[in-house]
Coordinates of N, CA and C in Angstrom, one line a residue:
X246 N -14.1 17.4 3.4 CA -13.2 16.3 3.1 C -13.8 15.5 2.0
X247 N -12.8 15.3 1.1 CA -13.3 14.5 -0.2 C -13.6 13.0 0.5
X248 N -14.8 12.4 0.0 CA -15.3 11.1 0.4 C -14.5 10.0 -0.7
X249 N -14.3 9.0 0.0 CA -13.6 7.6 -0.1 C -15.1 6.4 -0.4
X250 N -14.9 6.4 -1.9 CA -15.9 5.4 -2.3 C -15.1 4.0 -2.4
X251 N -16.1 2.9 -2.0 CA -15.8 2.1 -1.4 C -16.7 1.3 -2.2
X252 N -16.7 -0.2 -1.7 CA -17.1 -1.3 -2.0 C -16.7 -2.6 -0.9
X253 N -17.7 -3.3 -0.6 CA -18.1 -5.0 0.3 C -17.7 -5.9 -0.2
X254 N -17.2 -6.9 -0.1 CA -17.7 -8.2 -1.1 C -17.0 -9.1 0.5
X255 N -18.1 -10.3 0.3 CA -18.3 -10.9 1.6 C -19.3 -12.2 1.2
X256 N -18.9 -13.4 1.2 CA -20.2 -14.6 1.2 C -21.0 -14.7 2.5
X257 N -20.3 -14.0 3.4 CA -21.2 -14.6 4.7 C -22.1 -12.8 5.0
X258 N -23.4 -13.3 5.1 CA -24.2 -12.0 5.5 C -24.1 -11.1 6.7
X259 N -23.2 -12.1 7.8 CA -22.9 -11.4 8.7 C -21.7 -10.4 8.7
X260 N -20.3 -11.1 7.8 CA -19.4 -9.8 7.5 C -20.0 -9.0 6.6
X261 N -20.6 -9.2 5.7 CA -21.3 -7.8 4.7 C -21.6 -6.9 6.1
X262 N -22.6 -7.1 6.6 CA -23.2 -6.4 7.6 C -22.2 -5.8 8.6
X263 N -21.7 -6.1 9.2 CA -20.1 -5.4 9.9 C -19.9 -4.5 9.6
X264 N -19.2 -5.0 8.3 CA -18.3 -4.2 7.9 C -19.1 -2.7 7.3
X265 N -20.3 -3.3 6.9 CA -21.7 -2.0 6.3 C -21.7 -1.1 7.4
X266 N -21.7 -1.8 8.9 CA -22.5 -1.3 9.9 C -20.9 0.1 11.0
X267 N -19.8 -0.3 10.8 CA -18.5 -0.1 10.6 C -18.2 0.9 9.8
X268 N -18.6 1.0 8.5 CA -18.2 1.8 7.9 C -19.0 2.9 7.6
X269 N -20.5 3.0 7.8 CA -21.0 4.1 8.1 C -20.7 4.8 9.2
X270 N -20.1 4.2 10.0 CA -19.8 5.4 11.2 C -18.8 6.1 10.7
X271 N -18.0 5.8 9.8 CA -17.1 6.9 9.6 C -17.2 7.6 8.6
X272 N -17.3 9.2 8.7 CA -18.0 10.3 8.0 C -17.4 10.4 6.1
X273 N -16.1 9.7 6.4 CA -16.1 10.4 5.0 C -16.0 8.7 4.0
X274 N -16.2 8.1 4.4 CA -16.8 6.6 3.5 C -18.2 6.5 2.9
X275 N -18.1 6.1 1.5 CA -19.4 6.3 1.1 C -19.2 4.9 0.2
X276 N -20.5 3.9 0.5 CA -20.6 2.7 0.3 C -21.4 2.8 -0.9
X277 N -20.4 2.5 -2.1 CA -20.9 2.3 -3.5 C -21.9 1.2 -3.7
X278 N -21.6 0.1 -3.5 CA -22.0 -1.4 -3.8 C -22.0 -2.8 -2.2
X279 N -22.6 -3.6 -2.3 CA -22.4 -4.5 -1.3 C -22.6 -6.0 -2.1
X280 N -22.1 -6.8 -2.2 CA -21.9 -8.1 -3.0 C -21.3 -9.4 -2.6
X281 N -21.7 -10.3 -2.7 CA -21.5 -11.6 -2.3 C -20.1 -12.7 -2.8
X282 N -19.9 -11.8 -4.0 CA -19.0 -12.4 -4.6 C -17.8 -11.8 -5.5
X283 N -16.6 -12.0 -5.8 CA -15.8 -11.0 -6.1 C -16.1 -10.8 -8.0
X284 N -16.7 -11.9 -8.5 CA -17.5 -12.1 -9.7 C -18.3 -11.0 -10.2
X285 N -19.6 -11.0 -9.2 CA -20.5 -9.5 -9.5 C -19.5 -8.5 -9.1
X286 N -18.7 -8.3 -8.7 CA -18.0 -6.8 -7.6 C -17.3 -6.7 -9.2
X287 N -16.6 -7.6 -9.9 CA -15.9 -6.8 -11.3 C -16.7 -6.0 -11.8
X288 N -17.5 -6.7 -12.6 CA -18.7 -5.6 -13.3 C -18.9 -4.4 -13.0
X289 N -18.8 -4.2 -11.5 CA -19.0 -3.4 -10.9 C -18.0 -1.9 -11.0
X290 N -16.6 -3.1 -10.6 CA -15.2 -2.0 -10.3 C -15.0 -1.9 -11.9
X291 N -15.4 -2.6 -13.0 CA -15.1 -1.4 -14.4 C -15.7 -1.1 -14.9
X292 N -16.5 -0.5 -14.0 CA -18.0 1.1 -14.4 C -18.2 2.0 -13.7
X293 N -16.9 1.6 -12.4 CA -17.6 3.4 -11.5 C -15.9 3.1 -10.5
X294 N -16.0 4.2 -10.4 CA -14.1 4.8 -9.6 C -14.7 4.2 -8.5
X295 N -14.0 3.2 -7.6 CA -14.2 2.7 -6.4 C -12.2 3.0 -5.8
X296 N -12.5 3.8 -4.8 CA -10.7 3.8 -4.1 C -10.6 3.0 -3.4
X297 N -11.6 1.8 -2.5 CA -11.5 1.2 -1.7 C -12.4 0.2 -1.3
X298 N -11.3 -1.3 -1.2 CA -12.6 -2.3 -1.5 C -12.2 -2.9 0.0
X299 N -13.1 -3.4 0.4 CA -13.4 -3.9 1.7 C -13.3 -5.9 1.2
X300 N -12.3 -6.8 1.9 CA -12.8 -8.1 0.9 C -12.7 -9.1 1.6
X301 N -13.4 -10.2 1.8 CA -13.0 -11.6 2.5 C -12.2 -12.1 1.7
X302 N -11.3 -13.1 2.2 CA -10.4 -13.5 1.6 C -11.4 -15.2 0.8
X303 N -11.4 -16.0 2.0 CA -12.4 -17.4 1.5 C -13.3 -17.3 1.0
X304 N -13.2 -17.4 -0.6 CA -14.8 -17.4 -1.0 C -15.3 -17.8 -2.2
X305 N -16.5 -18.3 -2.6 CA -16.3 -19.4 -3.3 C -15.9 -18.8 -5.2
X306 N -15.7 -19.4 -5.7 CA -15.3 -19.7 -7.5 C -13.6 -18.8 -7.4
X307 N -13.3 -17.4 -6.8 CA -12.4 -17.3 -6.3 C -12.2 -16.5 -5.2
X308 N -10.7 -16.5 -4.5 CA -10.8 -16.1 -3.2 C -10.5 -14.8 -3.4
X309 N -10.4 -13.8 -2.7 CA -10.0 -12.6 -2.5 C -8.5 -11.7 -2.9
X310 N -7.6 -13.0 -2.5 CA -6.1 -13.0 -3.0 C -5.9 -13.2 -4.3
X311 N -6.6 -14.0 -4.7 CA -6.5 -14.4 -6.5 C -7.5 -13.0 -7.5
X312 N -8.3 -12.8 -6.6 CA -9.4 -11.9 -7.3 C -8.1 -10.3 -7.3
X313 N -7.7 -9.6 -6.5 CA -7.1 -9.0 -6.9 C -5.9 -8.9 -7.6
X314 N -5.1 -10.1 -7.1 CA -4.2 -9.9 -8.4 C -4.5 -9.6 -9.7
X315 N -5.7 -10.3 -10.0 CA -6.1 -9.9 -11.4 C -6.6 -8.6 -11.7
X316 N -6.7 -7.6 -11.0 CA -7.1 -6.9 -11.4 C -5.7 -5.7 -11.6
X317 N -5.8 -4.8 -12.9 CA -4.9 -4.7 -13.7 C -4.5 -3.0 -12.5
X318 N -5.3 -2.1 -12.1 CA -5.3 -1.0 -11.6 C -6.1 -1.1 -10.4
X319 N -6.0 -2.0 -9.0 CA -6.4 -2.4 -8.4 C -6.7 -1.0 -7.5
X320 N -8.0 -1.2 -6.8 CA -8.5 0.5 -5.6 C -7.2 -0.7 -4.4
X321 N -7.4 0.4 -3.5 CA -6.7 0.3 -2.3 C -7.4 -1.0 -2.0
X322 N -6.9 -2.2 -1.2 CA -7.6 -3.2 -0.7 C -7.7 -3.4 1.1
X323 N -8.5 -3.7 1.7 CA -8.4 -4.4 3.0 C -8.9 -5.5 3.3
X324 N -8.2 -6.6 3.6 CA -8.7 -8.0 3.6 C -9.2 -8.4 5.2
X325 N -10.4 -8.9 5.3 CA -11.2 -9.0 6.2 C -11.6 -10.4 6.1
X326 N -10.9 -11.2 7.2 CA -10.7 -12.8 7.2 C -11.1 -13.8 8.3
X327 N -11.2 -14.6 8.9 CA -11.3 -15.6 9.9 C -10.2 -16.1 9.9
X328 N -8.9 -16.1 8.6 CA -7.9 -17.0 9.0 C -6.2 -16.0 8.9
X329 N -6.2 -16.1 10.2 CA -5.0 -15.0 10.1 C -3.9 -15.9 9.7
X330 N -3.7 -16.6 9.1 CA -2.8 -17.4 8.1 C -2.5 -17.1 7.1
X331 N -3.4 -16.5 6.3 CA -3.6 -15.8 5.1 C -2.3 -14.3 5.4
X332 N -2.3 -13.7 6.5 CA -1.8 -12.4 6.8 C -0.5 -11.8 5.4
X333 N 0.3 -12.7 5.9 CA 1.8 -12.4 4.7 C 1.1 -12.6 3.4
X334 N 0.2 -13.2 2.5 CA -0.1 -13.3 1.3 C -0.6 -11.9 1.1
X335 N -1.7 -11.7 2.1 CA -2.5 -10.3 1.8 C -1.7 -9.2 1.6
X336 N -0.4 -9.2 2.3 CA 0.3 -8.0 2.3 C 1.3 -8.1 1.5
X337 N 1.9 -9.8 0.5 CA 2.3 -9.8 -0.7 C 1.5 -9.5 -2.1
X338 N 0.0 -9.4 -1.8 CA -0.6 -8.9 -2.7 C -0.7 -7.7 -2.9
X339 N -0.1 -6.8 -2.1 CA 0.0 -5.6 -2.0 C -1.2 -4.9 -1.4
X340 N -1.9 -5.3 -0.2 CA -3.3 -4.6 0.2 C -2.5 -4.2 1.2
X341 N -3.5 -2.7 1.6 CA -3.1 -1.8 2.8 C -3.3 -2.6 4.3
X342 N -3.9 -3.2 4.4 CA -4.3 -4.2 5.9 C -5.1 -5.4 5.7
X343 N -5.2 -6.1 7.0 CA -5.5 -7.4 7.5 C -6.6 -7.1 8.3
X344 N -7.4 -7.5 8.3 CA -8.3 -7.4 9.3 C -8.8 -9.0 9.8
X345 N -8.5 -9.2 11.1 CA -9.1 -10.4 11.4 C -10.4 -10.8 12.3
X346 N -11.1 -11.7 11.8 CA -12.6 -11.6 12.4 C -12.1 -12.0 14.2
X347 N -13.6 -12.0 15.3 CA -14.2 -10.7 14.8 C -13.4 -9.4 14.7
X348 N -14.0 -8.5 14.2 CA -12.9 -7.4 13.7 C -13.3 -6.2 15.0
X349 N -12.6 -5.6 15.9 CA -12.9 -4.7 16.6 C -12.9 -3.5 16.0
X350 N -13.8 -2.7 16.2 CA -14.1 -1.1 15.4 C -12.7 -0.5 15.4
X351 N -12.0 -0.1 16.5 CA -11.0 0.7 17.2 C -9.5 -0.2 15.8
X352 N -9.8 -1.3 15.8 CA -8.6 -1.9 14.6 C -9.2 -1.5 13.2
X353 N -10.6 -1.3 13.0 CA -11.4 -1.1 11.8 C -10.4 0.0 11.3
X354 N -10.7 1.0 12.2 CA -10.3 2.7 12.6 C -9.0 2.7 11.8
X355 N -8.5 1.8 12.7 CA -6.7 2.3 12.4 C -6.4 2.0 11.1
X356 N -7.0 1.1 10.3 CA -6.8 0.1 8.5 C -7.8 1.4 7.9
X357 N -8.5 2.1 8.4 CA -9.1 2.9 7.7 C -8.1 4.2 7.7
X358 N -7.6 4.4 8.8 CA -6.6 5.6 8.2 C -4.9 5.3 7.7
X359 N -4.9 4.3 7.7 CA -3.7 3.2 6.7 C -4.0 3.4 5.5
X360 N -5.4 3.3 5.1 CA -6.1 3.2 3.4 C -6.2 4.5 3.0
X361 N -6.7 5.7 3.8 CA -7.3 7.2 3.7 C -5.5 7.8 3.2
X362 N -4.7 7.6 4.1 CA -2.8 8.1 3.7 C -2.8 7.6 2.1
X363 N -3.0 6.3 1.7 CA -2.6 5.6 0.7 C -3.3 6.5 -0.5
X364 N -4.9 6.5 -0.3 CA -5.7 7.2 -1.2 C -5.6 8.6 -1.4
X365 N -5.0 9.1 -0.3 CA -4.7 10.5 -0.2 C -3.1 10.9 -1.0
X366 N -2.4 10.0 -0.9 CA -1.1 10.1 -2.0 C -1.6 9.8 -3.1
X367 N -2.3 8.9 -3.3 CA -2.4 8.4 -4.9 C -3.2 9.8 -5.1
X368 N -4.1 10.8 -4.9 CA -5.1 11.5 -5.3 C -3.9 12.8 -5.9
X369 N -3.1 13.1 -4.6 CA -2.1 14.2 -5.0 C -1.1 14.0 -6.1
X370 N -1.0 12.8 -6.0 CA 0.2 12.5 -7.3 C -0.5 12.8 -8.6
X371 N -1.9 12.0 -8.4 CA -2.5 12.5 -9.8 C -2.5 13.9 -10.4
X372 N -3.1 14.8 -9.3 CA -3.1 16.1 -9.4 C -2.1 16.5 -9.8
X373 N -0.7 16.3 -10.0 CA 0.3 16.9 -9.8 C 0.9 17.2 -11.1
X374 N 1.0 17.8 -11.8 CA 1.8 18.4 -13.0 C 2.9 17.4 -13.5
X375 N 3.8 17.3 -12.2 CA 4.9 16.8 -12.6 C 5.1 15.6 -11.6
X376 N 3.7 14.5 -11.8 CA 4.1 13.6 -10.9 C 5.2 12.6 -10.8
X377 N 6.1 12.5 -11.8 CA 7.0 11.7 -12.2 C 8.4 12.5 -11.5
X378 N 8.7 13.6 -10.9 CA 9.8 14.5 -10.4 C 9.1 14.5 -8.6
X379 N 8.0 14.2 -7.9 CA 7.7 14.0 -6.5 C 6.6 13.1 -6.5
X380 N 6.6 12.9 -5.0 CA 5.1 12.3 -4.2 C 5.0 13.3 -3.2
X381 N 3.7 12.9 -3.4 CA 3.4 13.6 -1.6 C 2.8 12.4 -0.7
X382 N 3.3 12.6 1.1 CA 3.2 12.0 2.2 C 2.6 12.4 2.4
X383 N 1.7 11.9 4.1 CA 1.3 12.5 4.8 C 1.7 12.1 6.0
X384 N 2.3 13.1 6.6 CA 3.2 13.2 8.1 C 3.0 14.1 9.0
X385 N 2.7 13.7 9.9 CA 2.6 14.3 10.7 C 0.9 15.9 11.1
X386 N 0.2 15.1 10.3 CA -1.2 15.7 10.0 C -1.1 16.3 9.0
X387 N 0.0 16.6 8.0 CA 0.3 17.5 7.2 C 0.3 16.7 5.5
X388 N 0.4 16.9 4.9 CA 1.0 16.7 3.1 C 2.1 17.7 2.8
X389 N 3.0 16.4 2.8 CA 4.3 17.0 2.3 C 4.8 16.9 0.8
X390 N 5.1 17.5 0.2 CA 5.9 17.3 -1.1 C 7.1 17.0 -1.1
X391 N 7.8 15.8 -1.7 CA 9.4 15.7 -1.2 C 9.6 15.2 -2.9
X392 N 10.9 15.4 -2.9 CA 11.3 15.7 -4.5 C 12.0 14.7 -4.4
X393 N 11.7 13.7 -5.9 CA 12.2 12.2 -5.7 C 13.6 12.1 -5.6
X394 N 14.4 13.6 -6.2 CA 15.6 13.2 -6.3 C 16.7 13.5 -5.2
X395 N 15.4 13.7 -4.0 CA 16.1 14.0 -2.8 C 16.3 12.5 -1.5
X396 N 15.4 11.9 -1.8 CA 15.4 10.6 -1.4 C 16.6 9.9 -1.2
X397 N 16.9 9.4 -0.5 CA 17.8 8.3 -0.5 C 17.5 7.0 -0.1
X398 N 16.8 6.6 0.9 CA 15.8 5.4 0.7 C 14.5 5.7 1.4
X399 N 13.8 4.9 1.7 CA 12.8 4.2 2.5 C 12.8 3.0 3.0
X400 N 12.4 3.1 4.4 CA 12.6 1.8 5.1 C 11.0 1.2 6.1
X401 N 10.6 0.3 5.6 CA 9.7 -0.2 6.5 C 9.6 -0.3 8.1
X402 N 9.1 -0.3 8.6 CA 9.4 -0.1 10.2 C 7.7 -0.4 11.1
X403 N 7.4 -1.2 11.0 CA 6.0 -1.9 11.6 C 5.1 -1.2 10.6
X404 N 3.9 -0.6 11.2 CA 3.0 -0.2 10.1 C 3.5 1.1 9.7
X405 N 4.6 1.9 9.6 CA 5.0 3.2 8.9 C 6.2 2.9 8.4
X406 N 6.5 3.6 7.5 CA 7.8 4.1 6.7 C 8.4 4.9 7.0
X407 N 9.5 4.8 7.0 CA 10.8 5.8 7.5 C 11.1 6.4 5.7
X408 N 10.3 7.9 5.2 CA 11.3 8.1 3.9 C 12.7 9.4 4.3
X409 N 14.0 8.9 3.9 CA 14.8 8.9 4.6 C 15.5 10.5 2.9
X410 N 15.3 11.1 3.6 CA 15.5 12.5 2.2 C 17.2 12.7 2.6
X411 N 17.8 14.1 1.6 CA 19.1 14.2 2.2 C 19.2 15.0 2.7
X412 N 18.1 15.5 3.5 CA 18.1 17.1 4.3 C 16.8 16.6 5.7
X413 N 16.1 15.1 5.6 CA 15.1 15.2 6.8 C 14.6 14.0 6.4
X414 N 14.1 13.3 7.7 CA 13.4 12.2 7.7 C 11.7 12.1 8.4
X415 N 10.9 11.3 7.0 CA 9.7 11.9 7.3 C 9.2 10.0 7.4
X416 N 8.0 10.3 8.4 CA 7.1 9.0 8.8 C 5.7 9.4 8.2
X417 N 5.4 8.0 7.4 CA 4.2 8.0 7.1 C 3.6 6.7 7.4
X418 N 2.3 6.6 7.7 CA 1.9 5.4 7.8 C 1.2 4.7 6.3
X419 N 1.9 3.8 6.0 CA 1.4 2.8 4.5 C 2.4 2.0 4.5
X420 N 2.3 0.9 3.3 CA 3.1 0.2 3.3 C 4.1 -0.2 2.6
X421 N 4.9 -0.5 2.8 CA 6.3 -0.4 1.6 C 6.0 -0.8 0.0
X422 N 4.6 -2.0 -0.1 CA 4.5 -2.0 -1.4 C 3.5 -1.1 -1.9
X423 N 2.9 -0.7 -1.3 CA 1.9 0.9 -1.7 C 2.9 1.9 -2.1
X424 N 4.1 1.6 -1.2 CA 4.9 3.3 -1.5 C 5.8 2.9 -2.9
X425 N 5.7 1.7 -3.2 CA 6.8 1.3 -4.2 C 5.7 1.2 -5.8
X426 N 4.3 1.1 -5.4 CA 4.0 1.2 -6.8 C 3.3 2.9 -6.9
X427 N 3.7 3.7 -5.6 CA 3.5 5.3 -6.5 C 4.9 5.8 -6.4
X428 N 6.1 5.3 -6.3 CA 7.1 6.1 -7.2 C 7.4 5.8 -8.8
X429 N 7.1 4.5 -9.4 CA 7.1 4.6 -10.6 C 7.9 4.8 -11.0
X430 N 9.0 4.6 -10.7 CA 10.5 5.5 -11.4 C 11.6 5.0 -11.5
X431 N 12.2 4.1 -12.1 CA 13.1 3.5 -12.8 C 14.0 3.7 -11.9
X432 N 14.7 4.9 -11.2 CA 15.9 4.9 -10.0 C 15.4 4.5 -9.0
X433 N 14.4 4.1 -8.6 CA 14.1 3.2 -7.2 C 14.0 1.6 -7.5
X434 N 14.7 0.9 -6.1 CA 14.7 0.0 -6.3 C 14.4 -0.9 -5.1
X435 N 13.9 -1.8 -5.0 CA 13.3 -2.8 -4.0 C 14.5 -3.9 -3.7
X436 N 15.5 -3.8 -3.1 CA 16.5 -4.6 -2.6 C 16.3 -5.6 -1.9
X437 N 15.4 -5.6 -0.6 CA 14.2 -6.5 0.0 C 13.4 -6.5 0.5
X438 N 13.1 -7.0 1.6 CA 11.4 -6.6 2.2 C 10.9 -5.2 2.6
X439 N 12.2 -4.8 3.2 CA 12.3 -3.8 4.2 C 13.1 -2.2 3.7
X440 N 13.6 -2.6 2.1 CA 14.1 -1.3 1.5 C 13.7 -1.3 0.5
X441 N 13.4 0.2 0.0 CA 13.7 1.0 -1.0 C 15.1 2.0 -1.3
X442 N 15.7 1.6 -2.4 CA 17.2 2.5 -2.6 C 16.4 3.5 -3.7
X443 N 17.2 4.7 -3.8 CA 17.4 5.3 -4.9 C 19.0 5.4 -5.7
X444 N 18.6 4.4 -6.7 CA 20.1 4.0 -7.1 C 20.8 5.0 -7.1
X445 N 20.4 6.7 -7.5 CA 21.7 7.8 -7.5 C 22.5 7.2 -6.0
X446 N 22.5 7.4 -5.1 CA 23.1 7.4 -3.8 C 23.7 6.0 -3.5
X447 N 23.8 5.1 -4.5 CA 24.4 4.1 -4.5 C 25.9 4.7 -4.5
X448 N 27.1 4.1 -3.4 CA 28.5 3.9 -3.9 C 28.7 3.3 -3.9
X449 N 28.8 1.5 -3.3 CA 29.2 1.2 -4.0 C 28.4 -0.8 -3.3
X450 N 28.9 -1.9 -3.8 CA 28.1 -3.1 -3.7 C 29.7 -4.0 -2.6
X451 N 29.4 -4.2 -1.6 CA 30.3 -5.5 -1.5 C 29.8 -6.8 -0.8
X452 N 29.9 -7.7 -1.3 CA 29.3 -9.2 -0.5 C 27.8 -8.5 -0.7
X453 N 26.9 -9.1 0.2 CA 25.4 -8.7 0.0 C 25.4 -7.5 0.9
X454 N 25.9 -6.2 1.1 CA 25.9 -5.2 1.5 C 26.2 -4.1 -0.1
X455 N 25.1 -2.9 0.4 CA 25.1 -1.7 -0.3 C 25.5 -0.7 0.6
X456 N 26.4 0.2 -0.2 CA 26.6 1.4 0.8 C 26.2 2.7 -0.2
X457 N 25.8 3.6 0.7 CA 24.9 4.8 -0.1 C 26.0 5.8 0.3
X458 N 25.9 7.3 -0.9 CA 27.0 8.2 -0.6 C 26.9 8.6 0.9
X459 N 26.0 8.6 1.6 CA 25.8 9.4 3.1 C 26.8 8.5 4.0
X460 N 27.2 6.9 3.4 CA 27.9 6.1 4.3 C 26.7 5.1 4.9
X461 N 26.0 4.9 4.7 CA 24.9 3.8 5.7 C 24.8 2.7 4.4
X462 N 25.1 1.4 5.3 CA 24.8 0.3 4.7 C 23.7 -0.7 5.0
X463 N 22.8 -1.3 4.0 CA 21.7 -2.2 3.8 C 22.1 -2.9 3.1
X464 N 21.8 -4.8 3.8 CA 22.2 -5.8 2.9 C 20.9 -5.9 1.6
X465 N 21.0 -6.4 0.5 CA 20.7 -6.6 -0.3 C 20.2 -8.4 -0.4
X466 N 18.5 -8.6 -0.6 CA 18.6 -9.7 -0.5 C 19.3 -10.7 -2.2
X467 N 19.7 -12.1 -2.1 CA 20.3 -13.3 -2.7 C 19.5 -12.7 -4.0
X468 N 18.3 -13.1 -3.6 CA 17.5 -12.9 -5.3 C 17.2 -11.7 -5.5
X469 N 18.1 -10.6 -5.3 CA 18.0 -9.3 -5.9 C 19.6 -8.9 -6.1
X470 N 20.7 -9.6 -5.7 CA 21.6 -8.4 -6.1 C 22.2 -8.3 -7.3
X471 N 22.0 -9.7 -8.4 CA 22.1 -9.3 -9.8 C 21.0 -8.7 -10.4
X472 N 19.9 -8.3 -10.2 CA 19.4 -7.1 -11.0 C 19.5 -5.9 -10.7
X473 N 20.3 -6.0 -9.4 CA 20.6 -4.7 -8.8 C 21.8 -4.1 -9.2
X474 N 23.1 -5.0 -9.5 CA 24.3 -4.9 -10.2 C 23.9 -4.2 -11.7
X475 N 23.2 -5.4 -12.4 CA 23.1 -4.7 -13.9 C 21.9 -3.4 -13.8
X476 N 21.1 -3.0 -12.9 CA 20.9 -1.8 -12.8 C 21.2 -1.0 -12.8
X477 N 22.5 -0.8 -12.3 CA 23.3 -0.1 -11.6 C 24.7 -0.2 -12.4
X478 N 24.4 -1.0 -13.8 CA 25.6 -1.0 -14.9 C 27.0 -1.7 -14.2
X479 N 26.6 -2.6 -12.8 CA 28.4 -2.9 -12.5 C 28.3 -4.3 -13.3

């Protein structure tokens, strides 16, 4: 199994240590760096391929949520916190999980195979000849290849996605903004929290409802359905 390089960043020496102590138990993590601050950890993430950063959110010059945004090609993130308040920001920043102190191994587990799906798509797409015509999943213990132009949407559904093809429907566990920055592709479209459209299968718009050629309708949220109109040339 290809190893998942990783990185810490933590002001308090007791989460460094956790999360250190946590993640060597699981075989295929390999612990690049460990750091105090999200400051030293740059230097760090633009000189060596890190897939996966481990991060407190509270910390001092900046927090965790501000630190990634800024970063232009961000590794997978998991935010490891004391204030579950923070939760909806972390997951508008687009990080794979939440982890709240103290953090139980068995919840560690499950954000670690949330992050391993994420990195495991991003790795295959690279590989892929013609990453711009599919993605690959992982469902059901398997990697699937599904061809973008078979899609018709994706739908969030707790921690997995419903991708919804015109011949089968496949579950993966990640998150709807992880799966929306590896398709990349101008015919998909983020309607609201909870969808992805592939505008082919658009028929047609009424009131804040879309209906797709299969006949299934999803409302469209307020602040999306004029860019969704002129995307879609109506």
């Amino acid at each position: 199994m290809e190893k998942i390089n990783c990185i810490i960043i933590d002001d308090e020496p007791l989460g460094r240590d956790l999360v250190e102590s946590f993640a060597k138990e699981v075989s295929y993590l390999n612990i690049l760096g460990i750091f105090e601050n999200p400051v030293t950890a740059l230097s760090f993430l633009e000189e060596n391929p890190v897939d996966l950063v481990f991060s407190d959110i509270e910390m001092p010059k900046i927090n965790g949520l501000d630190f990634l945004r800024t970063l232009e090609n961000p590794p997978v993130f998991i935010f490891i916190t004391a204030y579950r308040e923070f939760a909806l920001d972390g997951f508008d920043t687009g990080a794979t999980d939440y982890l709240v102190k103290p953090v139980r191994f068995d919840r560690f587990l499950k954000a670690i195979q949330k992050a391993k799906n994420h990195i495991d798509l991003k790795r295959d797409s690279t590989n892929s000849q013609n990453e711009n015509d599919k993605i690959f999943i992982k469902s059901e213990g398997k990697i699937i290849k599904i061809l973008l132009s078979e899609i018709l949407y994706i739908e969030a559904q707790g921690d997995y996605l419903n991708v919804v093809t015109t011949s089968e429907i496949y579950s993966t566990q990640m998150t709807l903004t992880a799966m929306e920055e590896n398709l990349q592709n101008k015919k998909f479209f983020r309607i609201q929290r909870s969808f992805i459209l592939n505008l082919d299968f658009v028929r047609s718009i009424h009131g804040n409802m879309v209906e797709l050629l299969n006949g299934k309708s999803i409302s469209v949220s307020v602040n999306k359905k004029d860019e969704l109109r002129k995307l879609l040339g109506m």
